[in-house]
Short mmCIF file of C-alpha atoms (C1' of nucleotides) in Angstrom, two decimals:
data_model
loop_
_atom_site.label_atom_id
_atom_site.label_comp_id
_atom_site.label_asym_id
_atom_site.label_seq_id
_atom_site.Cartn_x
_atom_site.Cartn_y
_atom_site.Cartn_z
CA MET A 206 119.02 124.94 89.62
CA ARG A 207 117.87 124.16 92.95
CA ILE A 208 119.00 121.42 95.44
CA TYR A 209 118.22 119.90 98.96
CA ASP A 210 120.86 121.27 101.19
CA THR A 211 121.55 119.60 104.44
CA MET A 212 122.84 122.73 106.35
CA ALA A 213 119.95 124.84 105.11
CA ARG A 214 117.40 121.94 105.69
CA THR A 215 115.48 122.86 102.39
CA ARG A 216 115.81 123.11 98.73
CA ILE A 217 118.09 126.26 97.97
CA ALA A 218 119.08 127.78 94.64
CA LEU A 219 122.13 125.95 93.31
CA ASP A 220 124.14 129.09 91.86
CA LEU A 221 127.45 127.71 90.24
CA PRO A 222 129.94 129.83 88.74
CA HIS A 223 130.84 129.12 84.93
CA ASN A 224 134.03 131.11 84.88
CA ARG A 225 136.12 128.61 86.89
CA VAL A 226 136.11 125.03 87.85
CA ILE A 227 133.73 123.79 90.61
CA ARG A 228 135.26 121.67 93.27
CA VAL A 229 133.34 118.85 94.33
CA PHE A 230 134.38 116.26 97.11
CA VAL A 231 132.47 113.22 97.99
CA CYS A 232 133.49 110.77 100.72
CA GLY A 233 134.71 107.53 99.30
CA PRO A 234 134.82 104.16 100.93
CA THR A 235 136.90 102.73 103.81
CA VAL A 236 138.35 99.85 101.73
CA GLN A 237 137.85 96.96 104.14
CA ASP A 238 135.17 94.75 102.50
CA ASN A 239 133.10 93.90 99.61
CA PHE A 240 130.71 96.91 98.29
CA HIS A 241 126.97 96.88 98.63
CA ILE A 242 124.46 98.60 96.80
CA GLY A 243 124.19 101.41 99.45
CA HIS A 244 127.77 102.39 98.11
CA ALA A 245 126.29 102.19 94.55
CA ARG A 246 123.57 104.35 95.43
CA THR A 247 125.65 107.26 96.65
CA TYR A 248 128.31 106.87 93.86
CA ILE A 249 126.01 106.54 91.23
CA PHE A 250 124.02 109.40 92.24
CA PHE A 251 127.28 111.72 92.47
CA ASP A 252 128.38 110.26 89.08
CA ALA A 253 125.17 111.23 87.62
CA PHE A 254 125.06 114.52 89.41
CA VAL A 255 128.80 115.57 88.36
CA LYS A 256 128.14 114.39 84.76
CA TYR A 257 124.97 116.37 84.47
CA LEU A 258 126.95 119.43 85.60
CA ARG A 259 129.46 118.81 82.93
CA THR A 260 126.75 118.13 80.23
CA SER A 261 125.02 121.59 81.28
CA GLY A 262 128.56 123.36 80.67
CA TYR A 263 130.12 123.34 83.92
CA ARG A 264 133.75 122.49 84.56
CA VAL A 265 133.92 120.22 87.59
CA PHE A 266 136.77 118.73 89.52
CA TYR A 267 135.46 115.81 91.23
CA LEU A 268 137.74 114.70 94.03
CA GLN A 269 137.27 111.46 96.24
CA ASN A 270 139.02 110.04 99.20
CA ILE A 271 139.94 106.49 99.89
CA THR A 272 140.17 105.61 103.38
CA ASP A 273 142.87 103.21 103.34
CA ILE A 274 143.88 102.91 107.09
CA ASP A 275 141.38 102.42 109.52
CA ASP A 276 140.51 100.16 112.61
CA LYS A 277 138.32 97.98 110.59
CA ILE A 278 141.02 97.53 108.07
CA ILE A 279 143.58 96.50 110.66
CA ASP A 280 140.95 94.08 112.40
CA ARG A 281 140.34 92.39 109.06
CA ALA A 282 144.20 92.11 108.27
CA ASN A 283 144.54 90.55 111.83
CA ALA A 284 141.67 88.06 111.15
CA GLU A 285 143.49 86.93 107.99
CA GLY A 286 146.99 87.20 109.40
CA VAL A 287 147.93 89.58 106.75
CA SER A 288 149.41 93.24 106.80
CA TYR A 289 146.82 96.01 106.75
CA ASP A 290 147.79 97.09 103.28
CA VAL A 291 147.08 93.58 101.69
CA ILE A 292 143.54 94.38 102.90
CA SER A 293 143.38 97.93 101.62
CA ARG A 294 144.99 97.38 98.30
CA ARG A 295 142.68 94.50 97.73
CA TYR A 296 139.61 96.46 98.33
CA THR A 297 140.76 99.60 96.58
CA GLU A 298 141.18 97.40 93.38
CA GLU A 299 137.93 95.92 93.99
CA PHE A 300 136.33 99.50 94.43
CA HIS A 301 137.82 100.62 91.03
CA ILE A 302 136.60 97.38 89.16
CA ILE A 303 133.13 97.65 90.64
CA MET A 304 132.80 101.30 89.97
CA SER A 305 133.90 100.99 86.21
CA ARG A 306 131.49 98.15 85.91
CA LEU A 307 128.73 100.62 87.06
CA ARG A 308 129.94 102.97 84.64
CA VAL A 309 130.99 105.23 87.36
CA ASP A 310 133.76 107.26 85.93
CA SER A 311 133.49 110.83 86.61
CA VAL A 312 136.06 110.90 89.57
CA ASN A 313 139.08 113.02 88.47
CA PHE A 314 141.38 112.08 91.35
CA PHE A 315 141.15 109.56 94.24
CA ALA A 316 143.27 110.80 97.32
CA HIS A 317 144.40 108.01 99.63
CA ALA A 318 144.64 108.89 103.28
CA THR A 319 147.92 107.35 103.65
CA ASP A 320 149.48 109.39 100.73
CA HIS A 321 148.60 112.61 102.74
CA ILE A 322 150.00 111.90 106.12
CA ALA A 323 152.25 115.05 105.93
CA GLU A 324 149.08 117.25 105.37
CA ILE A 325 147.22 115.51 108.06
CA LEU A 326 150.20 116.11 110.55
CA ALA A 327 150.32 119.70 109.68
CA GLN A 328 146.63 120.20 110.43
CA ILE A 329 147.15 118.55 113.81
CA SER A 330 150.20 120.85 114.47
CA ILE A 331 147.82 123.99 113.81
CA LEU A 332 145.12 122.84 116.11
CA ILE A 333 147.51 121.93 118.94
CA ARG A 334 149.18 125.35 118.45
CA LYS A 335 145.94 127.03 118.65
CA GLY A 336 144.84 125.26 121.69
CA ILE A 337 142.08 123.49 119.88
CA ALA A 338 143.37 120.07 120.05
CA TYR A 339 145.20 118.14 122.85
CA GLU A 340 147.26 115.30 123.40
CA THR A 341 146.55 112.23 125.71
CA ASP A 342 148.17 108.81 126.56
CA ASP A 343 146.35 107.18 123.48
CA GLY A 344 146.11 110.06 120.85
CA VAL A 345 145.43 113.59 120.12
CA TYR A 346 141.81 114.75 120.34
CA PHE A 347 139.63 117.72 119.05
CA ASP A 348 138.30 119.71 122.01
CA ILE A 349 134.85 120.28 120.78
CA SER A 350 134.17 122.90 123.66
CA LYS A 351 136.32 125.01 121.49
CA PHE A 352 133.99 124.97 118.41
CA PRO A 353 130.66 126.23 119.42
CA ASP A 354 129.03 125.20 115.87
CA TYR A 355 129.71 121.71 116.40
CA GLY A 356 126.81 119.65 115.36
CA LYS A 357 125.21 122.37 113.36
CA LEU A 358 125.09 120.60 110.35
CA TRP A 359 122.87 118.01 111.79
CA GLY A 360 120.88 120.27 113.69
CA GLN A 361 121.84 118.81 117.04
CA ASN A 362 121.66 120.71 120.28
CA PRO A 363 124.93 119.32 121.98
CA ASP A 364 122.99 119.02 125.17
CA THR A 365 120.45 116.56 124.06
CA LEU A 366 122.49 114.25 122.51
CA LEU A 367 122.26 110.73 123.85
CA SER A 368 125.49 110.08 125.85
CA SER A 369 128.34 108.65 124.13
CA SER A 370 129.14 105.08 124.45
CA ASP A 371 132.76 105.95 124.09
CA THR A 372 134.26 105.30 127.52
CA SER A 373 137.84 106.42 126.83
CA ALA A 374 138.63 108.07 130.05
CA THR A 375 141.39 110.14 128.76
CA LYS A 376 139.40 112.68 126.85
CA LYS A 377 138.06 115.77 128.35
CA ASN A 378 134.65 115.38 126.78
CA PRO A 379 133.52 111.97 125.77
CA ARG A 380 132.47 113.70 122.26
CA ASP A 381 135.96 114.85 121.68
CA PHE A 382 137.00 112.91 118.46
CA ALA A 383 140.57 111.62 117.67
CA ILE A 384 142.48 113.27 115.01
CA TRP A 385 145.51 111.03 115.70
CA LYS A 386 145.59 107.56 117.28
CA LYS A 387 148.75 106.25 119.04
CA MET A 388 149.95 102.92 117.99
CA LYS A 389 149.23 99.89 120.02
CA PRO A 390 151.56 96.76 119.68
CA GLY A 391 151.44 95.28 116.29
CA GLU A 392 149.68 98.14 114.68
CA PRO A 393 150.64 99.93 111.44
CA TYR A 394 152.06 103.32 112.24
CA TRP A 395 153.58 106.66 110.82
CA GLU A 396 156.15 108.77 112.75
CA SER A 397 154.75 111.90 114.15
CA PRO A 398 155.50 114.44 116.96
CA TRP A 399 153.28 112.74 119.06
CA GLY A 400 154.65 109.51 118.63
CA LYS A 401 153.91 106.49 116.33
CA GLY A 402 150.30 106.20 115.14
CA ARG A 403 147.87 106.78 112.44
CA PRO A 404 145.49 109.46 111.69
CA GLY A 405 141.78 109.74 112.67
CA TRP A 406 139.09 109.42 110.27
CA HIS A 407 137.73 112.93 110.04
CA ILE A 408 140.96 114.66 109.53
CA GLU A 409 142.04 112.53 106.56
CA ASP A 410 139.42 114.39 104.59
CA THR A 411 140.01 118.11 105.46
CA ALA A 412 143.71 117.49 104.99
CA ILE A 413 142.96 116.20 101.43
CA THR A 414 140.37 118.77 100.57
CA ASP A 415 142.65 121.47 102.20
CA ARG A 416 145.28 120.63 99.81
CA TYR A 417 143.69 120.38 96.78
CA PHE A 418 140.77 122.61 97.18
CA GLY A 419 141.74 124.95 99.86
CA PRO A 420 139.75 126.00 103.15
CA VAL A 421 136.42 126.66 101.28
CA TYR A 422 135.09 124.87 98.44
CA ASP A 423 131.98 124.25 96.66
CA ILE A 424 130.14 121.21 97.02
CA HIS A 425 130.65 118.37 99.54
CA GLY A 426 128.63 114.99 99.21
CA GLY A 427 128.08 111.67 100.91
CA GLY A 428 125.80 109.30 102.45
CA MET A 429 123.36 110.46 104.92
CA ASP A 430 124.96 108.41 107.85
CA LEU A 431 128.09 110.48 107.46
CA ILE A 432 126.47 113.77 108.51
CA PHE A 433 127.25 113.32 112.19
CA PRO A 434 129.76 112.98 113.34
CA HIS A 435 131.97 112.77 110.38
CA HIS A 436 130.98 115.92 108.40
CA ASP A 437 130.46 118.06 111.41
CA ALA A 438 133.85 117.11 112.61
CA GLU A 439 135.26 118.15 109.15
CA ILE A 440 133.74 121.40 109.55
CA ALA A 441 134.93 121.86 113.15
CA ILE A 442 138.49 120.86 112.05
CA GLU A 443 138.81 122.98 108.93
CA ARG A 444 136.94 126.02 110.25
CA SER A 445 139.09 126.00 113.32
CA ILE A 446 142.01 126.12 111.13
CA SER A 447 140.96 128.52 108.32
CA GLY A 448 138.88 130.89 110.51
CA LYS A 449 136.47 131.04 107.88
CA ASP A 450 132.60 131.00 108.35
CA ARG A 451 132.01 127.78 106.24
CA LEU A 452 133.71 124.84 104.84
CA VAL A 453 131.75 124.47 101.54
CA ASP A 454 128.69 126.13 99.90
CA TYR A 455 126.69 123.14 99.52
CA TRP A 456 126.12 119.95 101.59
CA ILE A 457 124.48 117.16 99.50
CA HIS A 458 123.58 113.83 101.18
CA THR A 459 122.10 110.76 99.77
CA GLY A 460 119.52 108.84 101.71
CA MET A 461 120.03 105.13 102.69
CA ILE A 462 119.23 101.69 101.32
CA ASN A 463 116.83 99.80 103.26
CA VAL A 464 115.87 96.34 103.09
CA ASN A 465 112.37 95.42 104.65
CA ASP A 466 112.51 98.93 105.88
CA GLU A 467 115.73 98.55 107.67
CA LYS A 468 118.97 100.31 106.77
CA MET A 469 121.05 97.87 104.89
CA SER A 470 124.15 96.96 107.09
CA LYS A 471 126.69 94.45 107.90
CA SER A 472 125.64 93.94 111.38
CA LEU A 473 121.80 93.04 110.18
CA LYS A 474 123.46 90.83 107.58
CA ASN A 475 120.83 92.33 105.17
CA PHE A 476 123.29 93.63 102.76
CA VAL A 477 123.35 92.77 98.97
CA THR A 478 126.60 93.45 97.37
CA ILE A 479 127.04 95.01 94.08
CA ARG A 480 128.60 91.80 92.46
CA GLU A 481 125.57 89.77 93.34
CA VAL A 482 123.50 92.14 91.59
CA LEU A 483 125.44 92.62 88.61
CA ARG A 484 125.36 88.69 88.27
CA SER A 485 121.58 88.88 87.25
CA TYR A 486 121.37 92.56 86.17
CA GLY A 487 123.32 95.11 84.12
CA ALA A 488 124.72 98.27 85.39
CA GLU A 489 122.02 100.11 83.63
CA ASP A 490 119.53 98.37 85.30
CA LEU A 491 120.79 99.23 88.79
CA ARG A 492 121.63 102.77 87.86
CA PHE A 493 118.11 103.04 86.79
CA ALA A 494 116.71 101.61 90.06
CA LEU A 495 118.97 103.73 92.23
CA LEU A 496 118.46 106.96 90.40
CA ASN A 497 114.55 106.27 90.06
CA ALA A 498 114.06 108.04 93.46
CA ASN A 499 114.41 111.20 95.29
CA PHE A 500 118.14 111.20 96.08
CA SER A 501 117.78 112.20 99.80
CA SER A 502 115.13 109.79 100.59
CA SER A 503 115.75 106.27 101.84
CA LEU A 504 114.95 103.52 98.97
CA ASN A 505 113.63 100.28 99.87
CA TYR A 506 115.53 97.56 98.19
CA SER A 507 113.83 94.68 96.47
CA GLU A 508 113.96 92.30 93.80
CA SER A 509 111.16 93.66 92.04
CA LEU A 510 112.80 97.29 92.13
CA LEU A 511 115.35 95.90 89.99
CA GLN A 512 113.01 93.84 87.72
CA GLU A 513 110.87 97.20 87.10
CA ALA A 514 113.98 98.84 86.32
CA ARG A 515 115.28 96.18 84.05
CA ARG A 516 111.85 96.66 82.01
CA ASN A 517 112.25 100.37 81.92
CA VAL A 518 115.76 100.23 80.82
CA SER A 519 115.11 97.57 78.00
CA GLN A 520 112.23 99.55 76.90
CA ILE A 521 114.35 102.78 76.38
CA SER A 522 117.50 100.92 75.05
CA ILE A 523 115.61 99.04 72.45
CA LEU A 524 113.97 102.15 71.16
CA TYR A 525 117.30 103.90 71.17
CA ASN A 526 118.78 100.99 69.17
CA LYS A 527 116.03 101.03 66.83
CA VAL A 528 116.29 104.62 66.30
CA LEU A 529 120.05 104.64 65.74
CA LEU A 530 119.54 101.70 63.18
CA LYS A 531 117.14 104.00 61.05
CA LEU A 532 119.48 106.88 61.28
CA GLY A 533 122.60 105.05 60.41
CA ASP A 534 125.64 107.32 59.82
CA SER A 535 123.37 110.39 59.65
CA ALA A 536 122.72 110.54 63.34
CA LYS A 537 124.06 113.92 64.82
CA TYR A 538 123.84 114.44 68.52
CA ARG A 539 122.25 117.97 69.18
CA MET A 540 121.69 119.36 72.50
CA ASP A 541 119.60 122.36 71.26
CA TYR A 542 115.99 120.75 70.89
CA ASP A 543 113.15 122.28 72.92
CA MET A 544 112.52 118.84 74.12
CA ILE A 545 115.76 118.71 75.83
CA SER A 546 115.50 122.07 77.46
CA SER A 547 112.05 121.14 78.82
CA LEU A 548 113.42 117.80 80.35
CA ASN A 549 116.35 119.62 81.67
CA SER A 550 114.07 121.86 83.71
CA ILE A 551 113.12 118.91 85.41
CA VAL A 552 116.44 117.88 86.58
CA ARG A 553 117.55 121.36 87.38
CA ASP A 554 114.90 121.08 90.30
CA ASN A 555 116.65 118.93 92.71
CA MET A 556 118.25 116.52 90.57
CA ASP A 557 114.77 114.85 89.85
CA PHE A 558 116.08 112.04 87.78
CA ARG A 559 112.89 110.09 88.67
CA GLY A 560 110.78 112.90 87.14
CA LEU A 561 113.05 112.70 84.11
CA PHE A 562 112.60 109.05 83.82
CA ARG A 563 108.87 109.35 83.98
CA ASP A 564 108.78 111.58 81.17
CA VAL A 565 111.37 109.95 78.88
CA ILE A 566 109.38 106.83 79.22
CA LYS A 567 106.31 108.73 78.04
CA LEU A 568 108.26 110.06 75.10
CA VAL A 569 109.50 106.49 74.30
CA GLY A 570 105.91 105.18 74.27
CA SER A 571 104.89 108.13 71.90
CA TRP A 572 107.80 107.35 69.64
CA ASN A 573 107.16 103.70 69.57
CA ALA A 574 103.50 104.19 68.65
CA ASP A 575 104.48 105.84 65.28
CA LEU A 576 108.01 104.76 64.82
CA GLU A 577 107.52 104.08 61.02
CA HIS A 578 106.14 107.45 60.34
CA LEU A 579 108.77 109.47 62.15
CA GLY A 580 110.81 111.88 59.83
CA LYS A 581 114.44 112.19 59.82
CA ASP A 582 114.32 115.23 62.27
CA GLU A 583 112.29 113.63 64.74
CA LEU A 584 114.21 110.37 64.66
CA ASN A 585 117.31 112.68 65.25
CA GLN A 586 115.53 114.40 68.19
CA ALA A 587 114.67 111.04 69.62
CA TYR A 588 118.20 109.89 69.42
CA SER A 589 119.55 113.35 70.96
CA VAL A 590 117.25 113.19 73.88
CA LEU A 591 118.08 109.60 74.63
CA LYS A 592 121.91 110.15 74.27
CA TRP A 593 121.58 113.45 76.45
CA VAL A 594 119.91 111.39 79.15
CA ASP A 595 122.46 108.68 78.91
CA SER A 596 125.38 111.13 78.99
CA PHE A 597 124.68 111.53 82.66
CA ALA A 598 122.16 108.90 83.77
CA GLY A 599 123.96 106.03 82.11
CA ILE A 600 120.80 103.84 81.75
CA ILE A 601 120.92 102.83 78.18
CA ARG A 602 122.34 99.43 76.97
CA LYS A 603 124.04 100.20 73.64
CA GLY A 604 125.62 97.86 70.85
CA SER A 605 129.42 96.91 71.36
CA SER A 606 131.80 99.90 70.92
CA ASP A 607 134.23 97.14 69.85
CA VAL A 608 134.65 97.29 66.13
CA THR A 609 135.59 93.75 65.75
CA VAL A 610 132.60 92.61 67.76
CA SER A 611 130.00 94.84 65.94
CA GLY A 612 131.38 93.76 62.82
CA THR A 613 131.27 90.28 63.27
CA VAL A 614 127.64 90.68 64.74
CA GLU A 615 126.54 92.87 61.71
CA LEU A 616 127.98 90.26 59.33
CA LEU A 617 125.95 87.39 61.26
CA LEU A 618 122.75 89.44 61.02
CA ASN A 619 123.31 90.35 57.44
CA ILE A 620 123.47 86.59 56.71
CA ARG A 621 120.45 85.77 58.88
CA LYS A 622 118.40 88.42 56.94
CA ASP A 623 119.03 86.78 53.73
CA LEU A 624 117.93 83.49 55.34
CA ARG A 625 114.71 84.95 56.32
CA THR A 626 114.00 86.64 53.18
CA ILE A 627 114.29 82.88 51.77
CA LYS A 628 112.28 81.61 54.61
CA GLN A 629 115.10 79.55 55.95
CA TYR A 630 113.61 80.04 59.38
CA GLN A 631 115.26 77.28 61.16
CA LEU A 632 119.00 78.47 60.54
CA ALA A 633 117.89 81.91 61.26
CA ASP A 634 116.45 81.05 64.58
CA SER A 635 119.56 79.17 65.44
CA ILE A 636 121.68 82.12 64.73
CA ARG A 637 119.44 83.96 67.03
CA SER A 638 119.76 81.62 69.72
CA ARG A 639 123.54 81.18 69.48
CA LEU A 640 123.87 84.84 69.59
CA LEU A 641 121.75 85.18 72.49
CA GLU A 642 123.95 82.64 74.23
CA MET A 643 127.01 84.97 73.44
CA GLY A 644 125.23 87.75 75.21
CA VAL A 645 124.07 89.27 72.02
CA TYR A 646 120.37 90.22 72.05
CA ILE A 647 118.61 90.71 68.76
CA GLU A 648 115.08 91.70 67.87
CA ASP A 649 113.63 91.74 64.51
CA ASN A 650 111.27 94.63 63.22
CA GLY A 651 110.01 93.76 59.88
CA SER A 652 113.02 93.07 57.91
CA ASP A 653 115.43 95.09 60.04
CA THR A 654 117.17 93.83 63.10
CA ALA A 655 118.27 95.80 66.24
CA TRP A 656 121.02 94.41 68.39
CA TRP A 657 122.92 95.09 71.64
CA LEU A 658 124.80 93.29 74.04
CA ASN A 659 122.59 91.70 76.74
CA SER A 660 123.43 93.19 80.10
CA ALA A 661 122.66 90.16 81.96
CA GLU A 662 125.54 88.42 80.61
CA GLY A 663 126.92 88.10 84.14
CA GLY A 664 130.46 88.41 84.90
CA ASP A 665 133.48 87.26 86.90
CA ASP A 666 132.55 86.05 90.09
CA SER A 667 135.94 86.02 91.71
"C1'" G B 217 115.04 111.73 124.99
"C1'" G B 218 116.78 115.17 120.72
"C1'" A B 219 117.18 116.10 115.34
"C1'" U B 220 115.60 114.60 110.23
"C1'" A B 221 112.39 112.40 106.81
"C1'" G B 222 107.81 110.01 106.14
"C1'" G B 223 102.83 107.48 106.47
"C1'" U B 224 98.74 107.93 99.03
"C1'" G B 225 95.43 102.58 95.19
"C1'" G B 226 97.99 94.87 94.51
"C1'" C B 227 103.34 97.29 94.50
"C1'" A B 228 106.44 101.74 93.48
"C1'" G B 229 105.61 106.71 93.66
"C1'" A B 230 104.37 112.53 92.07
"C1'" G B 231 101.71 116.67 92.22
"C1'" C B 232 97.87 119.80 93.50
"C1'" G B 233 93.02 123.27 97.98
"C1'" G B 234 87.94 121.97 93.86
"C1'" U B 235 88.78 118.08 87.32
"C1'" C B 236 92.61 112.04 91.66
"C1'" A B 237 99.71 111.84 87.68
"C1'" U B 238 103.16 108.08 85.97
"C1'" G B 239 105.36 103.37 85.89
"C1'" C B 240 105.16 98.25 87.23
"C1'" G B 241 101.31 94.31 87.55
"C1'" U B 242 96.44 92.22 85.94
"C1'" G B 243 92.57 91.34 81.66
"C1'" G B 244 91.33 91.92 76.63
"C1'" G B 245 92.81 93.15 71.56
"C1'" A B 246 96.07 94.49 67.20
"C1'" C B 247 100.51 93.28 64.83
"C1'" U B 248 104.32 89.10 63.92
"C1'" G B 249 107.11 82.96 59.97
"C1'" C B 250 108.34 82.25 65.32
"C1'" A B 251 110.51 84.51 69.71
"C1'" G B 252 110.63 89.15 71.47
"C1'" A B 253 109.35 93.95 71.12
"C1'" U B 254 105.56 97.65 70.43
"C1'" C B 255 100.68 99.86 70.15
"C1'" C B 256 95.38 100.39 71.66
"C1'" C B 257 91.47 99.55 75.16
"C1'" A B 258 90.23 98.22 79.88
"C1'" U B 259 91.33 97.38 85.11
"C1'" C B 260 92.54 98.58 90.31
"C1'" U B 261 88.86 104.19 91.68
"C1'" A B 262 93.59 105.37 96.91
"C1'" A B 263 95.06 108.84 101.05
"C1'" U B 264 97.14 106.18 109.39
"C1'" A B 265 93.40 108.06 113.09
"C1'" G B 266 90.69 112.05 115.40
"C1'" G B 267 89.73 117.25 115.40
"C1'" G B 268 89.93 122.24 113.09
"C1'" U B 269 90.10 126.04 108.91
"C1'" U B 270 87.19 126.35 104.15
"C1'" C B 271 81.55 126.91 99.73
"C1'" A B 272 85.34 122.59 98.91
"C1'" A B 273 91.18 119.01 101.81
"C1'" C B 274 94.40 113.73 99.74
"C1'" U B 275 96.43 118.82 99.54
"C1'" C B 276 96.47 124.00 105.05
"C1'" C B 277 96.62 123.76 110.76
"C1'" C B 278 96.44 120.89 115.43
"C1'" U B 279 96.54 116.37 118.16
"C1'" A B 280 97.50 111.17 118.46
"C1'" C B 281 99.66 107.01 116.49
"C1'" C B 282 103.10 104.59 113.40
"C1'" U B 283 107.83 103.89 110.35
"C1'" A B 284 112.83 104.84 108.98
"C1'" U B 285 117.82 107.33 109.75
"C1'" C B 286 121.56 109.69 112.76
"C1'" C B 287 123.13 110.82 118.16
"C1'" U B 288 128.92 104.28 118.01
"C1'" C B 289 132.10 102.45 112.73
"C1'" C B 290 129.03 103.06 108.45
"C1'" A B 291 127.83 105.29 101.36
#
RNA sequence: GGAUAGGUGGCAGAGCGGUCAUGCGUGGGACUGCAGAUCCCAUCUAAUAGGGUUCAACUCCCUACCUAUCCUCCA
């Protein structure tokens, strides 16, 4: 496999061991507000990435942090007149709901910053003892002059950086970053040897990864915008403590979502929330749209992007459901088809899901062309190929797995089939339209009828 | 100013030194009780600008211009 690695600044061989668990860490969200499709892009990509590794036979432990204490959370809490943890709990819950609706379910463990204060304090102590961090009136800071490689991930020459806008006068260097922030009146706090306060952002992640993965692990991911200073700070902290020559073997960063060629962000008020999108589109549509691009390129968001994705998703899903209908109980998922291994070679090169989709759509077209003449083996191949793609991409809309729902739908469809046979079209059509209203999409193909749950059924808008 | 990624047809977006993907869109046809879906054919005939290398450049090199991101919290 090959992957674009941020540190190497080029595509490099991704050599992962089969004989042990691969440790993957991806920066999770700060739970302070609703989530937008920029979040969706990153978490859907890593979801597909991890699932792809698992489908390919690797064992992966996927760890994600949740930043549940932070200045912005406090600001929000103050604005609403509630305690900070009301905010963090609300949006943590929201995060999990949204992720599950997006079929993002590959994370093994979510580590909350506030559950790891002890580990954070331990790291700060070591840094102070080594003379790498120092205490001031308002916190404990990491002295970047003690870590020559600072900025290396983003390829910055420290002298050429634009001067920092941070005016805090207590720091030795304006670019020194806080690893502990002392409490101001009214703020939430934890006890520490340096007084009451809360952790800085960067050290949360190193404390967490050090605890579960140790000083060096396999893959670290996140959005492009976290490269500097966040990931460089993580490197500085952990390597200063461990003395190792690296923090991880591979750095993988996802590109930003743009709107009208500008980054989606709160300040520009151009962000689209995931909930908004899910009101009109299915999770599969969004997944397709976001995966249908080079993961490290920025992606321009537009309504037509989603519409095109929905069309492709429908095309693939409809064929999948038709094939499944023809195969019935004899469908048998096999991964040893040559067709899968050739598609596999596309994905292996830099997680090229876009290239994969392109070829899958071509295949779908060819299967559609002579669907009536496909033999059992060919049908099973089509079924297996699509199931394999769906196992990590998550782009196929399927019938309900709920036995009661599917049983009821099958019953209605059988009745409708009889009605059509005796040309009672009015009744048959009314069943069709009633089912559609209930979110069940059906499609006649000769005397057979394929069905699935319509993705655009909307959702709770709470 | 520095770093990074780019500038391809109506849109999205690949690859490749010489035969210009693919998807969407658009037009026509087939199929169908209807809807939908699907298929076939056609259409669009592109490469920021200026140099250079070459028998040949969209593809390599140089210059200019332009765009986005990061250098402050950010997926």
